[in-house]
Amino acid sequence: MDRLSAMALLVKVAELGSMSAAARALNMPLTTVSRQIGELENTLGVRLMIRTTRKLT
């Protein structure tokens, strides 16, 4: 996945408030969403979200 697609995925996660909701909306496995966000964070060298068992912050 290219960086632009990963950023679009990040926007969807932020809009819906959770990775699982974004995964369902995009018909994509949750592990794929999590991995792509993690790779984007590594590429940019910043933590983009705090992961908890609750909604994203």
PDB file of C-alpha atoms in Angstrom:
ATOM      1  CA  MET A   1       0.000   0.000   0.000  1.00  0.00           C
ATOM      2  CA  ASP A   2       1.411   3.371  -0.911  1.00  0.00           C
ATOM      3  CA  ARG A   3       1.690   6.236   1.545  1.00  0.00           C
ATOM      4  CA  LEU A   4      -1.303   8.133   0.143  1.00  0.00           C
ATOM      5  CA  SER A   5      -3.545   5.078   0.522  1.00  0.00           C
ATOM      6  CA  ALA A   6      -2.286   4.571   4.069  1.00  0.00           C
ATOM      7  CA  MET A   7      -3.091   8.206   4.871  1.00  0.00           C
ATOM      8  CA  ALA A   8      -6.600   7.767   3.447  1.00  0.00           C
ATOM      9  CA  LEU A   9      -6.957   4.712   5.675  1.00  0.00           C
ATOM     10  CA  LEU A  10      -5.829   6.777   8.665  1.00  0.00           C
ATOM     11  CA  VAL A  11      -8.483   9.393   7.859  1.00  0.00           C
ATOM     12  CA  LYS A  12     -11.164   6.680   7.727  1.00  0.00           C
ATOM     13  CA  VAL A  13     -10.025   5.316  11.098  1.00  0.00           C
ATOM     14  CA  ALA A  14     -10.196   8.825  12.575  1.00  0.00           C
ATOM     15  CA  GLU A  15     -13.637   9.476  11.070  1.00  0.00           C
ATOM     16  CA  LEU A  16     -15.102   6.243  12.406  1.00  0.00           C
ATOM     17  CA  GLY A  17     -13.254   6.289  15.716  1.00  0.00           C
ATOM     18  CA  SER A  18     -11.788   2.808  15.615  1.00  0.00           C
ATOM     19  CA  MET A  19      -9.684   0.536  13.473  1.00  0.00           C
ATOM     20  CA  SER A  20     -12.301  -2.205  13.637  1.00  0.00           C
ATOM     21  CA  ALA A  21     -15.035   0.135  12.351  1.00  0.00           C
ATOM     22  CA  ALA A  22     -12.768   1.274   9.516  1.00  0.00           C
ATOM     23  CA  ALA A  23     -11.915  -2.336   8.680  1.00  0.00           C
ATOM     24  CA  ARG A  24     -15.614  -3.232   8.496  1.00  0.00           C
ATOM     25  CA  ALA A  25     -16.426  -0.152   6.395  1.00  0.00           C
ATOM     26  CA  LEU A  26     -13.613  -0.914   3.959  1.00  0.00           C
ATOM     27  CA  ASN A  27     -14.253  -4.682   3.968  1.00  0.00           C
ATOM     28  CA  MET A  28     -10.663  -5.224   5.048  1.00  0.00           C
ATOM     29  CA  PRO A  29      -9.189  -7.459   7.778  1.00  0.00           C
ATOM     30  CA  LEU A  30      -8.466  -5.625  11.033  1.00  0.00           C
ATOM     31  CA  THR A  31      -4.901  -6.941  10.985  1.00  0.00           C
ATOM     32  CA  THR A  32      -4.342  -5.264   7.607  1.00  0.00           C
ATOM     33  CA  VAL A  33      -5.623  -1.927   8.884  1.00  0.00           C
ATOM     34  CA  SER A  34      -3.444  -2.139  11.988  1.00  0.00           C
ATOM     35  CA  ARG A  35      -0.373  -3.156   9.990  1.00  0.00           C
ATOM     36  CA  GLN A  36      -0.813  -0.357   7.436  1.00  0.00           C
ATOM     37  CA  ILE A  37      -1.225   2.278  10.148  1.00  0.00           C
ATOM     38  CA  GLY A  38       1.837   0.871  11.932  1.00  0.00           C
ATOM     39  CA  GLU A  39       3.884   0.997   8.732  1.00  0.00           C
ATOM     40  CA  LEU A  40       2.782   4.590   8.117  1.00  0.00           C
ATOM     41  CA  GLU A  41       3.825   5.506  11.664  1.00  0.00           C
ATOM     42  CA  ASN A  42       7.229   3.895  11.081  1.00  0.00           C
ATOM     43  CA  THR A  43       7.669   5.651   7.737  1.00  0.00           C
ATOM     44  CA  LEU A  44       6.808   9.043   9.193  1.00  0.00           C
ATOM     45  CA  GLY A  45       8.684   8.411  12.431  1.00  0.00           C
ATOM     46  CA  VAL A  46       5.768   9.527  14.605  1.00  0.00           C
ATOM     47  CA  ARG A  47       3.038   7.873  16.609  1.00  0.00           C
ATOM     48  CA  LEU A  48      -0.233   8.812  14.926  1.00  0.00           C
ATOM     49  CA  MET A  49      -2.636   7.318  17.445  1.00  0.00           C
ATOM     50  CA  ILE A  50      -2.761   5.783  20.875  1.00  0.00           C
ATOM     51  CA  ARG A  51      -4.079   2.246  20.705  1.00  0.00           C
ATOM     52  CA  THR A  52      -6.335   1.054  23.514  1.00  0.00           C
ATOM     53  CA  THR A  53      -9.197  -1.392  23.799  1.00  0.00           C
ATOM     54  CA  ARG A  54     -11.499   1.605  23.623  1.00  0.00           C
ATOM     55  CA  LYS A  55     -11.941   4.292  20.985  1.00  0.00           C
ATOM     56  CA  LEU A  56      -8.850   5.869  19.483  1.00  0.00           C
ATOM     57  CA  THR A  57      -7.311   8.981  20.990  1.00  0.00           C
TER      58      THR A  57
END
